[in-house]
Amino acid sequence: MLSIVVCVSGGGTNLQAIMDGIENGTIRNTRIAGVISNNAGAYALVRARERNVPAFCISPKSFADRADFNRAFMEKLEELSPDLIVLAGFLVILPSEMIRLYRDRIINIHPSLIPSFCGTGYYGLRVHEEALKRGVKITGATVHMVDEGTDTGTILYQKAVEVLPGDTPKSLQKRVMEQAEWVILPKAIDEIAMHDPAQNTVQKGS
Ligand code: GAR
């Protein structure tokens, strides 16, 4: 069974989609070992606790410097020992040691069709503001592997979403979440859980 850790910073609607997917069987062969937030006020933590999923806050504010925060974050990951780390709206620059240690085992959801509207500074609502400013007619979301760059890893899934006349950044964000993010992130996790050769307990009889 694929054991995952979900890293979050905010509302946690993607976390919710993952928990719902595990419950309703669209994500198979997967368990959440824990949820880690860098932000104590993240509603994602409430969502996790409501489902009895172990939830932890590791905030940079509680540490003297970045190195201490990174160490605490890495220690928590080691303790939870995930097969896969899912960044679901996690707005923290990952320690480079983490990327090395969990190579090809970290995925991220980004709210655009990479390589559009991605890279440093493109996160959350900002991505949709820029898409509207540029006047694109199609946007969407991407699930990709995480490497040393910002949004540069191998693309695993993408789904396109139409931009409609009168869209605001918020209305576009909502449509991208509903039509793309909450679909392709669960799908990517299911795919990894069912087809990763390292998950040797799976696929018997399927
Ligand atoms: C999502 O739209 C996600 O794609 C985005 O943050 C939001 C988190 O929402 N991530 C990024 O912009 C990463 N570059 P959520 O907390 O409700 O899942």
XYZ file of N, CA, C and O and ligand atoms in Angstrom:
842
model
N 0.841 -1.203 0.000
C 0.000 0.000 0.000
C 0.876 1.253 0.000
O 1.869 1.317 0.711
N 0.501 2.223 -0.832
C 1.272 3.478 -0.943
C 0.979 4.359 0.272
O -0.170 4.710 0.534
N 2.041 4.705 0.987
C 1.876 5.586 2.144
C 2.299 6.998 1.720
O 3.405 7.193 1.230
N 1.375 7.956 1.903
C 1.685 9.310 1.439
C 1.680 10.316 2.590
O 0.978 10.136 3.584
N 2.485 11.356 2.429
C 2.398 12.530 3.298
C 1.946 13.681 2.415
O 2.455 13.857 1.302
N 0.947 14.429 2.880
C 0.440 15.567 2.114
C 0.905 16.842 2.818
O 0.667 17.016 4.014
N 1.599 17.707 2.075
C 2.088 18.974 2.627
C 1.190 20.107 2.144
O 0.893 20.206 0.945
N 0.768 20.942 3.070
C -0.249 21.965 2.787
C 0.146 23.291 3.438
O 0.964 23.318 4.365
N -0.494 24.380 2.951
C -0.276 25.683 3.590
C -1.574 26.436 3.848
O -1.573 27.422 4.580
N -2.660 26.028 3.180
C -3.855 26.868 3.237
C -5.147 26.103 3.426
O -5.287 25.272 4.322
N -6.087 26.369 2.510
C -7.450 25.862 2.653
C -7.583 24.352 2.622
O -8.484 23.778 3.241
N -6.728 23.715 1.857
C -6.723 22.250 1.862
C -7.819 21.592 1.038
O -8.201 20.457 1.321
N -8.297 22.280 -0.003
C -9.337 21.619 -0.818
C -8.751 20.446 -1.608
O -9.440 19.462 -1.856
N -7.479 20.547 -1.989
C -6.857 19.397 -2.672
C -6.649 18.238 -1.700
O -6.844 17.077 -2.068
N -6.276 18.559 -0.464
C -6.197 17.514 0.561
C -7.566 16.839 0.711
O -7.670 15.613 0.797
N -8.613 17.668 0.733
C -9.974 17.124 0.863
C -10.280 16.162 -0.298
O -10.833 15.080 -0.094
N -9.896 16.571 -1.508
C -10.147 15.713 -2.681
C -9.401 14.385 -2.541
O -9.913 13.327 -2.939
N -8.208 14.436 -1.952
C -7.434 13.197 -1.752
C -8.120 12.315 -0.703
O -8.309 11.113 -0.903
N -8.528 12.930 0.413
C -9.181 12.133 1.474
C -10.492 11.543 0.956
O -10.800 10.374 1.219
N -11.256 12.347 0.191
C -12.516 11.847 -0.374
C -12.234 10.710 -1.359
O -12.946 9.701 -1.368
N -11.193 10.876 -2.167
C -10.844 9.856 -3.167
C -10.481 8.532 -2.510
O -10.857 7.460 -3.001
N -9.758 8.606 -1.392
C -9.385 7.373 -0.690
C -10.647 6.727 -0.119
O -10.848 5.516 -0.208
N -11.533 7.590 0.420
C -12.757 7.051 1.033
C -13.699 6.440 -0.007
O -14.275 5.383 0.223
N -13.824 7.111 -1.165
C -14.802 6.581 -2.140
C -14.190 5.631 -3.166
O -14.868 5.169 -4.076
N -12.905 5.347 -3.004
C -12.297 4.304 -3.836
C -11.756 4.765 -5.185
O -11.286 3.938 -5.967
N -11.804 6.076 -5.465
C -11.184 6.507 -6.724
C -9.655 6.558 -6.576
O -8.945 6.456 -7.564
N -9.181 6.681 -5.347
C -7.745 6.483 -5.091
C -7.629 5.147 -4.362
O -8.130 4.998 -3.236
N -6.965 4.203 -5.027
C -6.870 2.860 -4.447
C -5.501 2.632 -3.812
O -4.541 3.312 -4.148
N -5.464 1.675 -2.892
C -4.183 1.171 -2.394
C -3.304 2.256 -1.754
O -2.087 2.242 -1.888
N -3.957 3.214 -1.088
C -3.231 4.388 -0.573
C -3.699 4.713 0.840
O -4.894 4.625 1.132
N -2.751 5.106 1.685
C -3.100 5.623 3.010
C -2.322 6.916 3.251
O -1.218 7.086 2.718
N -2.938 7.809 4.045
C -2.236 9.059 4.380
C -1.541 8.867 5.728
O -2.208 8.687 6.753
N -0.206 8.885 5.707
C 0.552 8.713 6.959
C 0.481 9.986 7.794
O 0.556 9.942 9.022
N 0.345 11.127 7.130
C 0.260 12.376 7.869
C 0.123 13.570 6.941
O 0.385 13.478 5.737
N -0.315 14.670 7.544
C -0.419 15.951 6.835
C 0.496 16.922 7.563
O 0.483 16.979 8.801
N 1.313 17.655 6.806
C 2.200 18.646 7.427
C 1.872 20.020 6.853
O 1.818 20.192 5.633
N 1.650 20.977 7.744
C 1.428 22.363 7.324
C 2.537 23.239 7.902
O 2.992 23.016 9.026
N 2.929 24.247 7.148
C 3.891 25.228 7.668
C 3.157 26.378 8.355
O 3.783 27.286 8.882
N 1.813 26.309 8.298
C 0.996 27.437 8.740
C -0.026 26.928 9.763
O -0.891 26.115 9.427
N 0.094 27.409 10.997
C -0.765 26.910 12.080
C -2.239 27.186 11.807
O -3.113 26.440 12.240
N -2.521 28.259 11.060
C -3.916 28.634 10.813
C -4.518 27.969 9.578
O -5.654 28.284 9.212
N -3.798 27.068 8.958
C -4.292 26.466 7.711
C -5.554 25.637 7.980
O -5.541 24.751 8.842
N -6.601 25.911 7.218
C -7.845 25.132 7.400
C -7.620 23.663 7.033
O -8.336 22.777 7.514
N -6.606 23.411 6.225
C -6.257 22.032 5.856
C -6.039 21.166 7.113
O -6.386 19.985 7.125
N -5.469 21.753 8.164
C -5.223 20.994 9.393
C -6.542 20.551 10.031
O -6.665 19.441 10.552
N -7.543 21.438 9.971
C -8.869 21.106 10.508
C -9.468 19.954 9.691
O -9.993 18.986 10.238
N -9.361 20.062 8.370
C -9.901 19.001 7.500
C -9.270 17.646 7.831
O -9.954 16.633 7.899
N -7.938 17.652 8.044
C -7.244 16.394 8.344
C -7.738 15.826 9.676
O -8.077 14.646 9.776
N -7.811 16.695 10.670
C -8.184 16.211 12.013
C -9.612 15.700 12.029
O -9.931 14.737 12.724
N -10.478 16.333 11.230
C -11.881 15.861 11.134
C -11.955 14.424 10.637
O -12.886 13.693 10.926
N -10.970 14.030 9.853
C -10.943 12.659 9.313
C -9.990 11.754 10.099
O -9.608 10.684 9.617
N -9.549 12.230 11.259
C -8.598 11.469 12.071
C -7.300 11.150 11.358
O -6.699 10.096 11.577
N -6.890 12.039 10.481
C -5.586 11.887 9.820
C -4.568 12.662 10.673
O -4.822 13.821 11.022
N -3.442 12.044 11.042
C -2.454 12.762 11.862
C -2.004 14.044 11.162
O -1.613 14.011 9.993
N -2.105 15.161 11.874
C -1.807 16.454 11.247
C -0.811 17.220 12.109
O -0.965 17.277 13.338
N 0.199 17.786 11.477
C 1.284 18.447 12.199
C 1.531 19.830 11.618
O 1.456 20.008 10.403
N 1.821 20.777 12.512
C 2.238 22.089 12.031
C 3.727 22.251 12.335
O 4.146 22.122 13.489
N 4.507 22.498 11.291
C 5.921 22.825 11.484
C 6.129 24.177 10.815
O 6.163 24.276 9.584
N 6.173 25.205 11.645
C 6.214 26.568 11.116
C 7.625 27.136 11.222
O 8.264 27.015 12.281
N 8.093 27.787 10.162
C 9.417 28.437 10.234
C 9.488 29.433 11.391
O 10.552 29.671 11.956
N 8.305 29.980 11.768
C 8.272 30.980 12.850
C 8.711 30.392 14.191
O 9.096 31.122 15.097
N 8.616 29.070 14.330
C 8.983 28.448 15.616
C 10.464 28.129 15.710
O 10.894 27.523 16.695
N 11.231 28.459 14.672
C 12.645 28.082 14.670
C 13.539 29.300 14.498
O 13.133 30.296 13.888
N 14.753 29.185 15.037
C 15.689 30.316 15.011
C 16.059 30.675 13.569
O 16.164 31.841 13.228
N 16.252 29.676 12.736
C 16.621 29.966 11.341
C 16.098 28.865 10.421
O 15.517 27.882 10.865
N 16.342 29.090 9.141
C 15.831 28.185 8.109
C 16.411 26.770 8.255
O 15.729 25.771 8.042
N 17.675 26.719 8.630
C 18.326 25.409 8.762
C 17.632 24.586 9.840
O 17.394 23.382 9.672
N 17.264 25.227 10.940
C 16.577 24.507 12.031
C 15.190 24.050 11.583
O 14.758 22.941 11.895
N 14.494 24.948 10.860
C 13.168 24.571 10.328
C 13.311 23.377 9.383
O 12.577 22.387 9.502
N 14.257 23.460 8.458
C 14.461 22.376 7.493
C 14.731 21.053 8.205
O 14.212 20.009 7.817
N 15.540 21.127 9.253
C 15.890 19.911 9.995
C 14.628 19.294 10.619
O 14.391 18.099 10.506
N 13.811 20.144 11.262
C 12.591 19.647 11.918
C 11.624 19.051 10.886
O 11.008 18.008 11.117
N 11.532 19.721 9.752
C 10.644 19.259 8.681
C 11.114 17.893 8.156
O 10.324 16.948 8.007
N 12.410 17.775 7.928
C 12.971 16.514 7.424
C 12.813 15.397 8.454
O 12.572 14.244 8.096
N 12.956 15.744 9.727
C 12.811 14.724 10.780
C 11.382 14.190 10.810
O 11.148 12.999 10.972
N 10.420 15.100 10.646
C 9.008 14.667 10.641
C 8.746 13.747 9.446
O 8.091 12.713 9.572
N 9.299 14.116 8.306
C 9.129 13.261 7.120
C 9.730 11.878 7.366
O 9.117 10.855 7.045
N 10.913 11.879 7.949
C 11.586 10.600 8.195
C 10.736 9.727 9.125
O 10.576 8.532 8.906
N 10.172 10.379 10.132
C 9.333 9.652 11.094
C 8.092 9.061 10.396
O 7.688 7.938 10.677
N 7.512 9.828 9.479
C 6.289 9.363 8.795
C 6.611 8.375 7.673
O 5.752 7.611 7.237
N 7.848 8.426 7.195
C 8.385 7.461 6.241
C 7.474 7.204 5.017
O 7.081 6.065 4.756
N 7.151 8.258 4.259
C 6.230 8.076 3.139
C 6.899 7.456 1.909
O 8.097 7.614 1.695
N 6.070 6.775 1.104
C 6.540 6.336 -0.218
C 6.462 7.500 -1.199
O 7.190 7.547 -2.177
N 5.498 8.396 -0.935
C 5.263 9.518 -1.850
C 4.898 10.756 -1.029
O 4.121 10.656 -0.072
N 5.457 11.895 -1.413
C 5.100 13.167 -0.776
C 4.281 13.968 -1.784
O 4.689 14.127 -2.935
N 3.122 14.445 -1.343
C 2.231 15.194 -2.234
C 2.197 16.643 -1.765
O 1.785 16.918 -0.633
N 2.638 17.554 -2.626
C 2.557 18.983 -2.296
C 1.213 19.479 -2.817
O 0.983 19.525 -4.031
N 0.322 19.813 -1.878
C -1.035 20.225 -2.257
C -1.239 21.652 -1.766
O -1.812 21.879 -0.703
N -0.690 22.608 -2.536
C -0.760 24.002 -2.113
C 0.238 24.284 -1.002
O -0.060 25.028 -0.069
N 1.431 23.700 -1.105
C 2.475 23.882 -0.082
C 3.413 24.985 -0.551
O 4.115 24.823 -1.546
N 3.379 26.120 0.161
C 4.074 27.309 -0.321
C 5.408 27.518 0.389
O 5.692 28.593 0.902
N 6.195 26.445 0.428
C 7.486 26.509 1.097
C 8.541 26.026 0.101
O 8.292 25.071 -0.636
N 9.701 26.691 0.087
C 10.797 26.196 -0.763
C 11.398 24.970 -0.078
O 11.794 25.033 1.083
N 11.413 23.872 -0.807
C 11.841 22.616 -0.187
C 13.352 22.616 0.047
O 14.114 23.097 -0.789
N 13.777 22.025 1.177
C 15.221 21.860 1.385
C 15.794 21.002 0.254
O 15.168 20.009 -0.137
N 16.960 21.385 -0.258
C 17.516 20.638 -1.398
C 17.817 19.193 -1.010
O 17.701 18.272 -1.824
N 18.137 18.996 0.266
C 18.395 17.637 0.753
C 17.141 16.755 0.618
O 17.225 15.564 0.329
N 15.993 17.387 0.822
C 14.725 16.635 0.705
C 14.511 16.173 -0.737
O 14.100 15.045 -0.993
N 14.804 17.065 -1.674
C 14.612 16.718 -3.094
C 15.557 15.576 -3.476
O 15.158 14.644 -4.178
N 16.768 15.628 -2.959
C 17.746 14.546 -3.236
C 17.281 13.232 -2.628
O 17.267 12.198 -3.286
N 16.839 13.308 -1.382
C 16.481 12.091 -0.637
C 15.217 11.421 -1.189
O 15.094 10.204 -1.186
N 14.283 12.246 -1.637
C 12.993 11.712 -2.113
C 12.875 11.895 -3.630
O 11.802 12.182 -4.135
N 13.966 11.729 -4.345
C 13.983 11.917 -5.804
C 12.902 11.041 -6.461
O 12.762 9.864 -6.138
N 12.092 11.656 -7.339
C 11.004 10.958 -8.055
C 9.902 10.464 -7.115
O 9.103 9.607 -7.490
N 9.895 10.975 -5.893
C 8.851 10.571 -4.945
C 8.138 11.790 -4.359
O 7.508 11.707 -3.312
N 8.249 12.933 -5.053
C 7.517 14.138 -4.631
C 6.743 14.647 -5.839
O 7.315 14.843 -6.915
N 5.424 14.838 -5.656
C 4.632 15.428 -6.738
C 3.980 16.713 -6.245
O 3.775 16.908 -5.043
N 3.658 17.583 -7.207
C 3.074 18.887 -6.879
C 1.899 19.156 -7.813
O 1.914 18.745 -8.966
N 0.895 19.854 -7.297
C -0.198 20.334 -8.153
C 0.008 21.824 -8.386
O 0.233 22.582 -7.442
N -0.054 22.219 -9.661
C 0.112 23.637 -10.003
C -1.108 24.090 -10.808
O -1.531 23.390 -11.732
N -1.651 25.285 -10.502
C -2.918 25.689 -11.122
C -2.788 26.386 -12.482
O -3.403 27.426 -12.711
N -1.975 25.815 -13.376
C -1.930 26.295 -14.775
C -1.424 25.149 -15.632
O -0.985 24.113 -15.103
N -1.471 25.368 -16.937
C -0.892 24.386 -17.854
C 0.583 24.744 -18.019
O 0.942 25.615 -18.798
N 1.443 24.081 -17.246
C 2.895 24.321 -17.344
C 3.325 24.018 -18.791
O 2.852 23.040 -19.344
N 4.124 24.835 -19.477
C 4.985 25.871 -18.916
C 4.390 27.279 -18.875
O 5.145 28.242 -18.710
N 3.087 27.432 -19.003
C 2.516 28.773 -18.844
C 2.327 29.095 -17.363
O 1.958 28.208 -16.579
N 2.525 30.343 -17.018
C 2.179 30.858 -15.686
C 2.714 29.979 -14.549
O 1.962 29.506 -13.692
N 3.994 29.722 -14.598
C 4.612 28.909 -13.542
C 5.994 29.474 -13.224
O 6.439 30.432 -13.842
N 6.648 28.891 -12.265
C 7.981 29.355 -11.849
C 7.876 30.275 -10.646
O 6.795 30.432 -10.057
N 8.992 30.885 -10.304
C 9.058 31.704 -9.087
C 7.982 32.795 -9.087
O 7.817 33.505 -10.081
N 7.275 32.903 -8.003
C 6.264 33.961 -7.845
C 4.876 33.577 -8.350
O 3.921 34.296 -8.093
N 4.772 32.472 -9.062
C 3.463 32.050 -9.566
C 2.862 31.006 -8.625
O 3.242 29.837 -8.664
N 1.959 31.442 -7.776
C 1.272 30.507 -6.887
C -0.108 31.061 -6.573
O -0.349 32.282 -6.654
N -1.019 30.137 -6.251
C -2.367 30.526 -5.824
C -3.065 31.439 -6.817
O -2.958 31.283 -8.032
N -3.747 32.434 -6.265
C -4.570 33.360 -7.058
C -3.755 34.128 -8.108
O -4.252 34.482 -9.173
N -2.505 34.384 -7.765
C -1.585 35.123 -8.641
C -1.525 34.499 -10.056
O -1.469 35.205 -11.066
N -1.557 33.177 -10.102
C -1.482 32.456 -11.379
C -2.691 32.818 -12.248
O -2.555 33.096 -13.441
N -3.858 32.872 -11.619
C -5.092 33.150 -12.364
C -5.164 34.630 -12.758
O -5.674 34.967 -13.819
N -4.653 35.505 -11.900
C -4.590 36.935 -12.242
C -3.772 37.123 -13.518
O -4.162 37.840 -14.437
N -2.627 36.442 -13.583
C -1.734 36.586 -14.743
C -2.361 35.969 -15.996
O -2.228 36.513 -17.086
N -3.048 34.848 -15.823
C -3.703 34.199 -16.977
C -4.776 35.127 -17.551
O -4.881 35.299 -18.772
N -5.544 35.763 -16.666
C -6.595 36.689 -17.128
C -5.975 37.926 -17.785
O -6.455 38.392 -18.818
N -4.892 38.417 -17.192
C -4.210 39.598 -17.738
C -3.722 39.326 -19.157
O -3.814 40.161 -20.048
N -3.218 38.108 -19.373
C -2.667 37.752 -20.686
C -3.779 37.446 -21.691
O -3.576 37.400 -22.888
N -4.980 37.192 -21.162
C -6.123 36.955 -22.043
C -6.187 35.566 -22.640
O -6.776 35.368 -23.712
N -5.601 34.570 -21.952
C -5.686 33.207 -22.494
C -7.132 32.723 -22.458
O -7.931 33.167 -21.620
N -7.476 31.855 -23.381
C -8.843 31.321 -23.455
C -8.940 29.954 -22.795
O -10.023 29.470 -22.475
N -7.783 29.319 -22.658
C -7.703 28.004 -22.025
C -6.630 28.066 -20.952
O -5.524 28.566 -21.203
N -6.956 27.552 -19.767
C -5.918 27.368 -18.749
C -6.094 25.959 -18.201
O -6.590 25.097 -18.928
N -5.730 25.709 -16.948
C -5.900 24.349 -16.445
C -5.012 24.094 -15.254
O -4.660 25.022 -14.519
N -4.648 22.829 -15.068
C -3.783 22.461 -13.948
C -2.835 21.358 -14.392
O -3.086 20.658 -15.373
N -1.747 21.240 -13.626
C -0.686 20.270 -13.940
C -0.261 19.550 -12.670
O -0.077 20.191 -11.637
N -0.089 18.240 -12.770
C 0.595 17.496 -11.711
C 1.968 17.127 -12.259
O 2.065 16.587 -13.366
N 3.001 17.467 -11.498
C 4.353 17.177 -11.977
C 5.248 16.682 -10.853
O 4.970 16.909 -9.672
N 6.305 16.001 -11.257
C 7.337 15.582 -10.313
C 8.097 16.830 -9.843
O 8.228 17.788 -10.620
N 8.591 16.771 -8.648
C 9.344 17.926 -8.131
C 10.841 17.653 -8.250
O 11.327 16.601 -7.813
N 11.534 18.589 -8.887
C 13.002 18.522 -8.932
C 13.569 19.818 -8.363
O 12.840 20.571 -7.704
N 14.818 20.105 -8.655
C 15.467 21.267 -8.031
C 14.886 22.602 -8.497
O 14.998 23.616 -7.818
N 14.285 22.634 -9.685
C 13.758 23.895 -10.208
C 12.370 24.196 -9.645
O 11.822 23.425 -8.859
N 11.812 25.339 -10.057
C 10.447 25.676 -9.641
C 9.498 25.307 -10.780
O 9.560 25.918 -11.853
N 8.693 24.291 -10.563
C 7.717 23.808 -11.562
C 8.386 23.278 -12.829
O 7.825 23.373 -13.923
N 9.577 22.705 -12.686
C 10.321 22.239 -13.870
C 10.338 20.717 -14.016
O 10.835 20.203 -15.021
N 9.812 19.984 -13.046
C 9.900 18.518 -13.084
C 8.997 17.897 -14.148
O 8.130 18.567 -14.721
N 9.194 16.613 -14.367
C 8.425 15.864 -15.372
C 6.920 16.035 -15.164
O 6.416 15.886 -14.045
N 6.224 16.321 -16.249
C 4.765 16.492 -16.191
C 4.094 15.120 -16.198
O 4.377 14.284 -17.057
N 3.213 14.899 -15.218
C 2.520 13.611 -15.126
C 1.098 13.690 -15.688
O 0.655 12.805 -16.395
N 0.381 14.749 -15.337
C -0.999 14.924 -15.798
C -1.280 16.395 -16.036
O -0.788 17.244 -15.289
N -2.116 16.666 -17.036
C -2.623 18.026 -17.226
C -4.082 17.944 -17.616
O -4.509 16.969 -18.250
N -4.836 18.973 -17.253
C -6.228 19.034 -17.692
C -6.547 20.492 -18.010
O -6.245 21.385 -17.223
N -7.150 20.687 -19.181
C -7.469 22.039 -19.636
C -8.827 22.483 -19.103
O -9.728 21.660 -18.902
N -8.948 23.775 -18.889
C -10.192 24.384 -18.396
C -10.418 25.668 -19.185
O -9.474 26.443 -19.400
N -11.661 25.886 -19.589
C -11.975 27.084 -20.368
C -12.027 28.339 -19.489
O -12.552 28.286 -18.373
N -11.489 29.433 -20.009
C -11.672 30.732 -19.353
C -12.954 31.318 -19.940
O -13.140 31.297 -21.158
N -13.848 31.811 -19.090
C -15.131 32.319 -19.580
C -15.188 33.844 -19.503
O -14.531 34.451 -18.644
N -15.986 34.451 -20.375
C -16.122 35.914 -20.318
C -16.596 36.317 -18.921
O -17.448 35.647 -18.334
N -16.030 37.384 -18.392
C -16.453 37.860 -17.070
C -15.742 37.173 -15.915
O -16.004 37.495 -14.754
N -14.857 36.230 -16.211
C -14.139 35.547 -15.126
C -13.334 36.542 -14.286
O -12.737 37.490 -14.816
N -13.318 36.304 -12.991
C -12.411 37.009 -12.080
C -11.358 35.977 -11.653
O -11.573 34.770 -11.854
N -10.244 36.436 -11.075
C -9.261 35.439 -10.607
C -9.921 34.381 -9.717
O -9.634 33.197 -9.834
N -10.835 34.803 -8.877
C -11.484 33.853 -7.950
C -12.377 32.847 -8.673
O -12.381 31.652 -8.353
N -13.184 33.356 -9.633
C -14.088 32.424 -10.330
C -13.281 31.446 -11.176
O -13.604 30.265 -11.271
N -12.177 31.943 -11.736
C -11.327 31.056 -12.546
C -10.629 30.033 -11.649
O -10.562 28.839 -11.975
N -10.143 30.492 -10.512
C -9.489 29.567 -9.573
C -10.440 28.437 -9.175
O -10.069 27.262 -9.154
N -11.696 28.818 -8.913
C -12.693 27.827 -8.473
C -12.927 26.790 -9.577
O -12.946 25.583 -9.322
N -13.075 27.296 -10.841
C -13.333 26.351 -11.945
C -12.125 25.442 -12.189
O -12.279 24.244 -12.438
N -10.918 26.002 -12.072
C -9.708 25.187 -12.284
C -9.600 24.116 -11.195
O -9.245 22.963 -11.462
N -9.932 24.505 -9.971
C -9.901 23.505 -8.883
C -10.915 22.394 -9.149
O -10.580 21.217 -9.155
N -12.177 22.812 -9.390
C -13.259 21.830 -9.526
C -13.061 20.918 -10.735
O -13.258 19.711 -10.653
N -12.694 21.532 -11.876
C -12.651 20.745 -13.113
C -11.305 20.060 -13.350
O -11.236 19.090 -14.091
N -10.259 20.585 -12.744
C -8.932 20.025 -13.058
C -8.197 19.506 -11.811
O -7.923 18.317 -11.708
N -7.918 20.391 -10.847
C -7.045 19.979 -9.738
C -7.595 18.787 -8.963
O -6.889 17.814 -8.707
N -8.879 18.869 -8.604
C -9.450 17.813 -7.754
C -9.663 16.520 -8.539
O -10.032 15.502 -7.961
N -9.449 16.584 -9.843
C -9.560 15.381 -10.687
C -8.169 14.770 -10.890
O -7.966 13.566 -10.646
N -7.212 15.599 -11.329
C -5.931 15.002 -11.744
C -5.001 14.673 -10.584
O -4.179 13.774 -10.704
N -5.139 15.376 -9.460
C -4.256 15.025 -8.337
C -4.635 13.646 -7.770
O -3.758 12.775 -7.642
N -5.929 13.393 -7.477
C -6.299 12.033 -7.064
C -5.927 10.973 -8.107
O -5.449 9.889 -7.764
N -6.104 11.304 -9.390
C -5.801 10.357 -10.455
C -4.303 10.010 -10.480
O -3.923 8.849 -10.657
N -3.470 11.008 -10.284
C -2.013 10.776 -10.285
C -1.623 9.873 -9.117
O -0.808 8.961 -9.273
N -2.217 10.112 -7.953
C -1.872 9.295 -6.779
C -2.333 7.852 -7.005
O -1.589 6.896 -6.759
N -3.549 7.697 -7.523
C -4.061 6.350 -7.803
C -3.146 5.627 -8.791
O -2.807 4.454 -8.602
N -2.761 6.336 -9.813
C -1.890 5.759 -10.849
C -0.559 5.288 -10.235
O -0.092 4.182 -10.515
N 0.023 6.110 -9.391
C 1.299 5.740 -8.767
C 1.085 4.551 -7.828
O 1.847 3.594 -7.833
N 0.002 4.588 -7.069
C -0.269 3.502 -6.113
C -0.521 2.175 -6.824
O -0.202 1.113 -6.301
N -1.088 2.230 -8.016
C -1.441 0.998 -8.722
C -0.347 0.506 -9.654
O -0.330 -0.659 -10.024
N 0.547 1.399 -10.055
C 1.518 0.997 -11.078
C 2.979 1.130 -10.683
O 3.845 0.734 -11.441
N 3.236 1.705 -9.527
C 4.631 1.822 -9.096
C 5.135 0.429 -8.718
O 4.601 -0.194 -7.807
N 6.166 -0.067 -9.390
C 6.657 -1.411 -9.089
C 7.116 -1.556 -7.640
O 7.124 -2.655 -7.095
N 7.464 -0.425 -7.008
C 7.898 -0.496 -5.605
C 6.737 -0.873 -4.689
O 6.936 -1.361 -3.587
N 5.503 -0.629 -5.175
C 4.326 -0.969 -4.363
C 3.938 -2.417 -4.644
O 2.957 -2.710 -5.293
N 4.742 -3.335 -4.128
C 4.615 -4.713 -4.585
C 3.418 -5.467 -4.027
O 3.223 -6.630 -4.320
N 2.622 -4.787 -3.239
C 1.432 -5.476 -2.724
C 0.250 -5.291 -3.652
O -0.826 -5.816 -3.422
N 0.408 -4.503 -4.707
C -0.757 -4.129 -5.501
C -0.950 -5.031 -6.690
O -0.092 -5.853 -7.016
N -2.095 -4.841 -7.320
C -2.371 -5.391 -8.625
C -2.661 -6.870 -8.635
O -2.907 -7.416 -9.679
N -2.561 -7.521 -7.481
C -2.885 -8.930 -7.504
C -4.353 -9.063 -7.895
O -5.211 -8.510 -7.237
N -4.589 -9.734 -8.986
C -5.966 -9.980 -9.424
C -6.627 -8.788 -10.055
O -7.804 -8.849 -10.377
N -5.905 -7.676 -10.251
C -6.561 -6.529 -10.879
C -6.137 -6.403 -12.331
O -5.209 -7.048 -12.770
C -4.234 25.239 -5.343
O -4.879 25.970 -6.344
C -2.887 24.751 -5.840
O -2.900 24.387 -7.181
C -2.037 25.974 -5.612
O -2.456 26.462 -4.359
C -3.852 26.147 -4.179
C -4.034 25.460 -2.852
O -5.399 25.278 -2.569
N -0.639 25.655 -5.639
C 0.263 26.477 -6.172
O 0.002 27.565 -6.631
C 1.694 25.947 -6.152
N 2.531 26.706 -7.023
P -5.908 24.253 -1.475
O -5.146 24.553 -0.187
O -7.370 24.553 -1.342
O -5.644 22.856 -1.978
